[in-house]
Coordinates of C-alpha atoms in Angstrom, one line a residue:
Chain M
X1 CA 230.8 189.1 -105.6
X2 CA 233.1 189.7 -108.5
X3 CA 234.1 193.2 -109.5
X4 CA 234.2 193.1 -113.2
X5 CA 235.5 196.7 -113.8
X6 CA 237.6 198.7 -111.4
X7 CA 238.3 202.5 -111.5
X8 CA 241.2 202.1 -113.7
X9 CA 239.4 200.1 -116.3
X10 CA 236.4 202.4 -116.2
X11 CA 238.6 205.4 -116.8
X12 CA 240.2 203.7 -119.8
X13 CA 236.8 202.6 -121.2
X14 CA 235.4 206.2 -121.0
X15 CA 238.6 207.5 -122.6
X16 CA 238.2 205.1 -125.5
X17 CA 234.5 206.1 -125.9
X18 CA 235.6 209.7 -126.0
X19 CA 238.0 208.9 -128.8
X20 CA 235.2 207.0 -130.6
X21 CA 232.9 210.0 -130.2
X22 CA 235.4 212.3 -131.9
X23 CA 236.1 209.7 -134.6
X24 CA 232.5 209.1 -135.5
X25 CA 231.2 212.7 -135.4
X26 CA 233.2 214.9 -137.6
X27 CA 233.1 218.3 -135.8
X28 CA 231.7 218.1 -132.3
X29 CA 230.0 221.5 -132.6
X30 CA 226.5 220.0 -132.9
X31 CA 226.9 217.3 -130.3
X32 CA 225.4 217.3 -126.8
X33 CA 225.6 214.7 -124.1
X34 CA 222.5 213.8 -122.1
X35 CA 223.0 211.6 -119.1
X36 CA 220.1 209.5 -117.7
X37 CA 219.5 209.7 -114.0
X38 CA 220.7 208.3 -111.8
X39 CA 224.0 206.9 -112.9
X40 CA 224.2 208.0 -116.5
X41 CA 224.1 211.6 -115.3
X42 CA 227.6 211.8 -113.8
X43 CA 229.1 209.9 -116.8
X44 CA 228.0 212.6 -119.3
X45 CA 230.2 215.4 -117.9
X46 CA 233.1 212.9 -117.6
X47 CA 232.8 212.1 -121.3
X48 CA 232.5 215.8 -122.1
X49 CA 235.8 216.5 -120.2
X50 CA 237.5 213.6 -122.0
X51 CA 236.5 214.9 -125.4
X52 CA 237.7 218.4 -124.4
X53 CA 241.1 216.9 -123.5
X54 CA 241.3 215.4 -127.0
X55 CA 240.3 218.3 -129.2
X56 CA 239.7 221.3 -127.0
X57 CA 236.0 221.5 -127.7
X58 CA 233.4 221.6 -124.9
X59 CA 230.2 219.7 -125.3
X60 CA 227.1 220.9 -123.5
X61 CA 225.7 218.3 -121.1
X62 CA 222.3 217.7 -119.6
X63 CA 220.5 215.2 -117.3
X64 CA 217.3 213.4 -118.1
X65 CA 214.9 211.7 -115.6
X66 CA 212.7 209.2 -117.4
X67 CA 210.4 208.2 -114.5
X68 CA 207.4 209.9 -116.0
X69 CA 207.8 208.0 -119.2
X70 CA 208.2 204.5 -117.8
X71 CA 206.0 201.8 -119.2
X72 CA 205.6 200.0 -115.9
X73 CA 204.5 202.9 -113.7
X74 CA 200.9 201.8 -113.6
X75 CA 201.7 198.1 -113.3
X76 CA 203.3 198.1 -109.9
X77 CA 201.1 197.4 -106.9
X78 CA 200.5 200.3 -104.6
X79 CA 203.6 201.3 -102.9
X80 CA 205.9 204.3 -102.9
X81 CA 206.0 205.8 -106.3
X82 CA 209.4 206.1 -107.9
X83 CA 211.0 209.4 -106.9
X84 CA 211.1 211.9 -109.7
X85 CA 214.3 213.8 -110.1
X86 CA 214.9 216.9 -112.1
X87 CA 215.4 216.9 -115.8
X88 CA 217.9 219.6 -116.8
X89 CA 218.6 220.1 -120.4
X90 CA 219.9 223.7 -120.6
X91 CA 220.1 223.9 -124.4
X92 CA 217.8 223.3 -127.4
X93 CA 218.1 219.8 -128.7
X94 CA 216.7 220.8 -132.1
X95 CA 219.1 219.8 -134.9
X96 CA 221.8 218.6 -132.5
X97 CA 223.3 215.1 -132.4
X98 CA 222.3 213.9 -129.0
X99 CA 224.6 211.4 -127.2
X100 CA 222.4 209.6 -124.7
X101 CA 224.4 208.1 -121.8
X102 CA 223.3 205.4 -119.4
X103 CA 225.2 203.1 -117.1
X104 CA 223.7 199.7 -117.9
X105 CA 221.8 198.6 -121.0
X106 CA 219.5 195.7 -120.2
X107 CA 216.0 195.2 -121.5
X108 CA 216.1 198.5 -123.5
X109 CA 212.9 199.8 -121.9
X110 CA 214.6 202.6 -120.1
X111 CA 216.1 203.7 -123.4
X112 CA 212.7 203.5 -125.1
X113 CA 211.3 205.9 -122.4
X114 CA 214.3 208.2 -122.8
X115 CA 213.7 208.4 -126.6
X116 CA 210.1 209.4 -126.0
X117 CA 211.2 211.9 -123.4
X118 CA 213.9 213.4 -125.7
X119 CA 211.5 213.8 -128.6
X120 CA 209.3 215.9 -126.3
X121 CA 212.1 218.4 -126.1
X122 CA 212.4 218.9 -129.8
X123 CA 213.7 217.3 -132.9
X124 CA 217.3 216.2 -132.7
X125 CA 219.3 215.5 -135.9
X126 CA 220.3 212.1 -134.5
X127 CA 220.4 210.3 -131.2
X128 CA 223.3 207.9 -130.4
X129 CA 223.5 205.6 -127.4
X130 CA 226.4 205.3 -125.0
X131 CA 226.4 202.7 -122.3
X132 CA 229.1 201.8 -119.8
X133 CA 227.9 198.2 -119.6
X134 CA 225.8 196.1 -122.0
X135 CA 224.5 193.1 -120.1
X136 CA 222.3 191.7 -122.9
X137 CA 218.7 190.4 -122.6
X138 CA 217.1 193.0 -124.8
X139 CA 213.3 193.1 -125.0
X140 CA 213.1 195.9 -127.5
X141 CA 215.0 196.4 -130.8
X142 CA 217.6 198.8 -129.3
X143 CA 221.3 198.7 -129.9
X144 CA 224.1 200.9 -128.4
X145 CA 226.5 202.9 -130.5
X146 CA 229.3 203.0 -127.9
X147 CA 229.9 200.3 -125.3
X148 CA 232.3 200.4 -122.4
X149 CA 232.1 196.7 -121.8
X150 CA 230.0 193.8 -123.0
X151 CA 229.1 191.8 -120.0
X152 CA 227.3 188.5 -120.5
X153 CA 225.0 187.9 -117.6
X154 CA 222.2 185.6 -116.5
X155 CA 218.7 186.9 -115.8
X156 CA 219.2 186.1 -112.1
X157 CA 222.2 188.3 -111.7
X158 CA 222.2 192.0 -111.3
X159 CA 224.8 194.5 -112.4
X160 CA 225.7 197.3 -109.9
X161 CA 227.6 200.3 -111.3
X162 CA 229.1 202.5 -108.6
X163 CA 230.4 206.0 -109.4
X164 CA 232.5 208.3 -107.3
X165 CA 230.1 211.2 -107.6
X166 CA 227.3 209.1 -106.0
X167 CA 228.8 206.1 -104.4
X168 CA 232.3 207.3 -103.5
X169 CA 234.1 204.9 -105.8
X170 CA 234.2 203.7 -109.4
X171 CA 233.5 200.0 -110.0
X172 CA 231.1 197.6 -111.7
X173 CA 230.1 194.5 -109.8
X174 CA 227.9 191.5 -110.6
X175 CA 225.6 190.3 -107.9
X176 CA 223.4 187.2 -107.5
X177 CA 219.9 188.4 -107.0
Chain F
X1 CA 201.0 208.3 -98.6
X2 CA 197.5 207.2 -98.0
X3 CA 194.9 206.4 -100.7
X4 CA 193.4 209.9 -100.6
X5 CA 194.5 213.4 -100.0
X6 CA 191.8 214.7 -97.6
X7 CA 193.8 217.1 -95.6
X8 CA 197.3 218.1 -94.3
X9 CA 196.3 216.4 -91.1
X10 CA 196.8 213.0 -92.8
X11 CA 200.3 213.8 -94.1
X12 CA 203.5 213.1 -92.3
X13 CA 206.5 215.4 -92.6
X14 CA 208.1 213.0 -95.1
X15 CA 204.9 213.0 -97.2
X16 CA 205.0 216.8 -97.4
X17 CA 208.6 216.9 -98.4
X18 CA 208.1 214.2 -100.9
X19 CA 205.2 216.2 -102.5
X20 CA 207.3 219.4 -102.5
X21 CA 210.4 217.7 -104.0
X22 CA 208.2 216.0 -106.6
X23 CA 206.7 219.3 -107.5
X24 CA 210.2 220.7 -108.1
X25 CA 210.6 218.1 -110.8
X26 CA 207.1 218.7 -112.2
X27 CA 207.7 222.4 -112.6
X28 CA 210.3 221.8 -115.3
X29 CA 207.6 220.1 -117.5
X30 CA 205.8 223.5 -117.6
X31 CA 208.8 225.1 -119.1
X32 CA 209.2 222.7 -122.0
X33 CA 208.0 223.4 -125.5
X34 CA 205.7 220.4 -125.2
X35 CA 204.2 220.6 -121.8
X36 CA 203.0 217.0 -121.5
X37 CA 204.3 213.7 -120.2
X38 CA 202.5 210.4 -120.7
X39 CA 202.5 209.4 -117.0
X40 CA 198.8 209.1 -116.3
X41 CA 197.8 208.0 -119.8
X42 CA 194.5 206.0 -119.6
X43 CA 193.6 207.3 -116.1
X44 CA 190.4 209.2 -115.7
X45 CA 190.1 212.1 -113.3
X46 CA 186.7 213.7 -112.5
X47 CA 186.7 217.3 -111.2
X48 CA 183.6 217.5 -109.2
X49 CA 183.0 221.1 -108.1
X50 CA 180.1 222.0 -105.9
X51 CA 181.3 225.6 -105.4
X52 CA 182.4 228.1 -107.9
X53 CA 186.2 228.1 -108.6
X54 CA 188.4 229.4 -111.3
X55 CA 191.9 229.0 -110.1
X56 CA 191.7 225.7 -108.3
X57 CA 189.6 223.9 -111.0
X58 CA 191.7 225.3 -113.9
X59 CA 194.9 224.4 -112.0
X60 CA 193.8 220.8 -111.4
X61 CA 192.7 220.5 -115.0
X62 CA 196.0 221.8 -116.4
X63 CA 197.9 219.5 -114.0
X64 CA 195.8 216.5 -115.1
X65 CA 196.2 217.3 -118.8
X66 CA 200.0 217.8 -118.5
X67 CA 200.2 214.3 -117.1
X68 CA 198.0 213.0 -120.0
X69 CA 195.0 212.0 -117.8
X70 CA 191.5 212.1 -119.3
X71 CA 189.7 214.8 -117.4
X72 CA 186.1 215.7 -117.1
X73 CA 184.7 218.6 -115.2
X74 CA 181.3 218.5 -113.5
X75 CA 180.1 221.9 -112.5
X76 CA 177.1 221.6 -110.3
X77 CA 175.3 224.4 -112.0
X78 CA 174.8 222.2 -115.0
X79 CA 174.4 218.8 -113.4
X80 CA 171.7 216.6 -111.9
X81 CA 172.6 218.0 -108.5
X82 CA 170.1 220.7 -109.3
X83 CA 167.5 218.0 -109.7
X84 CA 167.9 217.0 -106.1
X85 CA 170.5 214.3 -106.3
X86 CA 172.6 213.8 -103.1
X87 CA 176.4 213.9 -103.0
X88 CA 176.5 210.2 -102.2
X89 CA 174.2 209.3 -105.1
X90 CA 176.2 211.5 -107.4
X91 CA 179.4 209.9 -106.2
X92 CA 178.1 206.3 -106.5
X93 CA 177.0 207.0 -110.1
X94 CA 180.3 208.5 -111.0
X95 CA 182.0 205.6 -109.3
X96 CA 180.1 203.2 -111.5
X97 CA 181.9 204.6 -114.4
X98 CA 185.2 203.8 -112.7
X99 CA 187.2 207.0 -112.6
X100 CA 190.6 206.7 -111.0
X101 CA 190.6 210.0 -109.2
X102 CA 187.8 212.3 -108.0
X103 CA 188.8 215.9 -107.2
X104 CA 186.1 217.3 -104.9
X105 CA 185.3 220.9 -104.0
X106 CA 182.3 221.1 -101.6
X107 CA 180.7 223.7 -99.4
X108 CA 180.3 221.2 -96.5
X109 CA 183.2 220.4 -94.3
X110 CA 183.9 216.6 -94.3
X111 CA 182.3 216.0 -97.7
X112 CA 185.6 214.5 -98.9
X113 CA 185.8 212.2 -96.0
X114 CA 182.4 211.0 -96.8
X115 CA 183.4 210.4 -100.4
X116 CA 186.6 208.7 -99.3
X117 CA 184.7 206.1 -97.3
X118 CA 182.3 205.2 -100.1
X119 CA 184.5 205.4 -103.2
X120 CA 187.2 203.1 -104.5
X121 CA 188.5 206.0 -106.5
X122 CA 191.2 208.1 -105.0
X123 CA 189.8 211.4 -103.6
X124 CA 191.6 214.7 -103.6
X125 CA 190.2 217.5 -101.5
X126 CA 190.0 220.7 -103.4
X127 CA 188.5 222.5 -100.5
X128 CA 185.7 221.3 -98.2
X129 CA 183.7 224.0 -96.4
X130 CA 185.7 225.7 -93.7
X131 CA 187.8 222.5 -93.0
X132 CA 190.8 222.1 -95.3
X133 CA 192.3 223.0 -98.7
X134 CA 195.4 220.8 -98.7
X135 CA 196.7 221.5 -102.2
X136 CA 196.6 225.3 -101.5
X137 CA 198.7 224.9 -98.3
X138 CA 201.2 222.7 -100.2
X139 CA 201.6 225.2 -103.0
X140 CA 202.0 228.0 -100.4
X141 CA 204.7 226.0 -98.7
X142 CA 206.3 225.3 -102.1
X143 CA 206.3 229.1 -102.8
X144 CA 207.7 230.0 -99.4
X145 CA 210.5 227.3 -99.7
X146 CA 211.4 228.6 -103.1
X147 CA 212.0 232.1 -101.8
X148 CA 213.3 231.4 -98.3
X149 CA 215.0 228.0 -98.9
X150 CA 213.4 226.7 -95.7
X151 CA 210.2 226.7 -93.7
X152 CA 211.7 226.2 -90.2
X153 CA 212.0 229.2 -87.9
X154 CA 210.4 231.6 -90.4
X155 CA 207.9 234.1 -88.9
X156 CA 204.7 233.7 -90.9
X157 CA 201.8 236.0 -90.3
X158 CA 198.3 235.0 -91.6
X159 CA 195.9 237.8 -91.6
X160 CA 192.2 238.1 -92.3
X161 CA 189.0 236.0 -92.0
X162 CA 190.4 233.3 -89.8
X163 CA 186.9 231.9 -88.9
X164 CA 185.8 230.8 -92.4
X165 CA 189.2 229.9 -93.9
X166 CA 190.0 226.4 -94.9
X167 CA 193.3 227.8 -96.3
X168 CA 194.2 228.9 -92.8
X169 CA 193.5 225.5 -91.3
X170 CA 195.6 223.6 -93.8
X171 CA 198.4 226.2 -93.7
X172 CA 198.6 226.2 -89.9
X173 CA 198.8 222.4 -89.8
X174 CA 201.5 222.4 -92.5
X175 CA 203.6 225.3 -91.5
X176 CA 203.6 224.6 -87.7
X177 CA 204.3 221.0 -88.5
X178 CA 207.4 222.0 -90.5
X179 CA 208.6 224.3 -87.6
X180 CA 207.6 227.8 -88.6
X181 CA 206.5 230.4 -86.1
X182 CA 203.0 231.2 -87.2
X183 CA 201.1 234.3 -86.1
X184 CA 197.4 234.8 -86.9
X185 CA 195.6 238.1 -86.9
X186 CA 192.1 239.4 -87.6
X187 CA 189.0 240.9 -86.0
X188 CA 188.2 239.3 -82.6
X189 CA 184.8 238.3 -84.1
X190 CA 186.6 236.2 -86.6
X191 CA 189.2 234.7 -84.3
X192 CA 188.2 231.0 -83.5
X193 CA 188.2 230.4 -79.8
X194 CA 191.2 228.3 -78.7
X195 CA 193.1 228.8 -81.9
X196 CA 196.4 228.8 -79.8
X197 CA 195.9 225.1 -79.4
X198 CA 197.1 224.7 -82.9
X199 CA 200.5 226.1 -82.0
X200 CA 200.0 229.6 -83.3
X201 CA 200.3 233.0 -81.7
X202 CA 197.2 235.1 -82.1
X203 CA 196.8 238.8 -82.0
X204 CA 194.1 241.2 -83.0
X205 CA 196.8 243.7 -83.8
X206 CA 198.0 243.3 -87.4
X207 CA 200.9 245.5 -86.7
X208 CA 202.1 243.1 -84.0
X209 CA 201.5 240.0 -86.1
X210 CA 203.4 241.3 -89.2
X211 CA 206.4 242.9 -87.2
X212 CA 209.6 241.4 -88.6
X213 CA 207.6 238.7 -90.5
X214 CA 209.4 236.8 -93.3
X215 CA 206.1 235.9 -94.9
X216 CA 202.6 237.6 -94.8
X217 CA 199.7 235.6 -96.0
X218 CA 196.4 237.5 -96.5
X219 CA 193.1 235.7 -96.3
X220 CA 190.0 236.7 -98.3
X221 CA 187.0 238.0 -96.5
X222 CA 184.5 235.3 -97.3
X223 CA 181.2 237.2 -97.4
X224 CA 179.4 234.2 -99.0
X225 CA 180.0 232.2 -95.8
X226 CA 179.2 234.9 -93.3
X227 CA 175.9 234.7 -91.5
X228 CA 176.1 237.7 -89.3
X229 CA 177.8 241.0 -88.9
X230 CA 181.5 240.5 -88.1
X231 CA 182.7 244.0 -88.7
X232 CA 181.0 247.4 -89.3
X233 CA 181.9 248.0 -92.9
X234 CA 184.4 246.9 -95.5
X235 CA 186.1 250.3 -95.4
X236 CA 186.6 250.0 -91.6
X237 CA 187.9 246.5 -92.1
X238 CA 190.4 247.7 -94.6
X239 CA 191.5 250.5 -92.3
X240 CA 192.1 248.2 -89.3
X241 CA 193.2 244.9 -90.9
X242 CA 193.9 245.5 -94.6
X243 CA 197.5 245.2 -95.9
X244 CA 198.7 248.6 -96.7
X245 CA 202.2 249.7 -97.7
X246 CA 202.6 251.2 -94.2
X247 CA 201.8 247.9 -92.5
X248 CA 204.0 246.0 -94.9
X249 CA 206.9 248.2 -94.0
X250 CA 206.9 246.7 -90.5
X251 CA 207.8 243.3 -91.8
X252 CA 211.3 242.2 -92.8
X253 CA 212.8 244.0 -95.8
X254 CA 212.7 240.7 -97.8
X255 CA 209.2 239.8 -96.8
X256 CA 207.0 238.1 -99.4
X257 CA 203.3 238.7 -99.5
X258 CA 200.9 235.9 -100.4
X259 CA 197.2 235.6 -101.1
X260 CA 195.3 232.4 -102.0
X261 CA 192.9 234.4 -104.2
X262 CA 190.5 235.6 -105.3
X263 CA 191.5 238.9 -103.9
X264 CA 189.2 241.7 -102.7
X265 CA 191.3 244.7 -103.5
X266 CA 190.8 247.5 -101.1
X267 CA 189.3 245.1 -98.5
X268 CA 192.0 242.8 -97.2
X269 CA 194.8 244.0 -99.4
X270 CA 195.7 247.3 -101.1
X271 CA 196.3 247.2 -104.8
X272 CA 199.8 248.8 -104.3
X273 CA 200.7 245.8 -102.2
X274 CA 199.0 243.1 -104.3
X275 CA 200.8 244.4 -107.4
X276 CA 204.0 245.5 -105.6
X277 CA 207.5 244.1 -105.6
X278 CA 207.0 241.9 -102.5
X279 CA 203.9 240.1 -104.0
X280 CA 204.3 236.5 -105.0
X281 CA 200.6 236.0 -105.6
X282 CA 200.9 235.1 -109.3
X283 CA 203.8 232.8 -108.5
X284 CA 201.5 230.9 -106.2
X285 CA 199.1 230.3 -109.0
X286 CA 201.9 229.1 -111.3
X287 CA 203.3 226.8 -108.6
X288 CA 199.8 225.4 -108.0
X289 CA 200.0 223.4 -111.2
X290 CA 203.3 221.8 -110.3
X291 CA 202.1 220.9 -106.8
X292 CA 198.9 219.4 -108.1
X293 CA 200.8 217.4 -110.7
X294 CA 202.9 216.0 -107.9
X295 CA 199.9 215.0 -105.8
X296 CA 198.2 213.4 -108.8
X297 CA 201.3 211.5 -109.7
X298 CA 201.9 210.3 -106.2
X299 CA 198.3 209.2 -105.7
X300 CA 197.4 207.9 -109.1
X301 CA 200.6 206.8 -110.7
X302 CA 200.3 203.2 -109.4
X303 CA 197.5 200.7 -109.6
X304 CA 195.1 199.5 -106.9
X305 CA 196.8 197.0 -104.7
X306 CA 193.7 194.9 -103.9

């Protein structure tokens, strides 16, 4: 199956997004990155590091698990429940600009759940969305602010993002379901 | 996991670790400014308590509310049970109103199994007679793991009224199942015959049982279940089997002391021990909410398959 993004391209995409973050947010003091588990979580600290290399400012990072906010939890037939992983947001999100990070943007339902989850932690000044891959097929009115790569897909395909921290290598692959 | 949580005996090792790991994630919710997630929105949970309970009922209710379930509490003192209705009839009537989960506390062992057979709702055992109290054992294991980072190979002494304790039964099944070395101790009159079959070491000497223990778990003297004289007096019981600072000193220096509550101070445990630096008794209570949230999520998060 075709690899549509290799480690080199992924690195350059993230570096570009880091520059866009700096460009669009004058002063990064009130920014915070929140990565969505599973594969948004390792991307957030990478972006924080990239921003630090640009202007020397560290950005606090956290990780969010949205399982408990999913809209399809009670629609699955009986089976193993999705595993809940830990949410770790070690800072107050009140009056911060939150940069929400996910690997793939698809229907938008996960982001809807993440917005609900974030609001339960406080009242951020703004929330912006960063995705590594936007594969289209939105079912909700949600639009990303920063995109690593726009990837037109068909509904029968699936997009697999692999990250060194979890999968041992960086790449994005399209698979036929 | 099965449809119901009736006892530790029904759980595999993997189920137990899944519940404990899920509880880790659930605990974080209790530390947020808004301690509520929408997970069980629209689910109805009935807490049906045939025995008095403060801790367990409150703990379940808080867990249910944090997961956004609709909860109702039926305390038997104010229900039609007093008019002579049987457990089965009460359950069938509740069932007719289609709750998703029934949490049952009952004085008869096996009451939850009975309910499980006749109800489509999921049944969670909140203590049945002298049989099992699975969520207590799970929260105990959670607390132990938090302090000791493992359960395997720990020496765990359980001391007190072994005969009437459902907490003992559930804990022995769970802790031996996860590889701990479990000692039990109490008066010979309260030592169930053949208790060694459950893979525990038994001794009527508390000093022997707690020597070098990593964990000491005290059990309440359950006078409401006693039909006979098991020991001469409460004072004598305290002198022979109560947890005193002197006995505690025989355990490992990093021992933790646990009690499922409610405590009889000066009977099974001295106040200096209960309130002392080794006590994790109130942590157990706090962890109970997270563990019960995990159980509710894992049982009630999905929909009926058939």
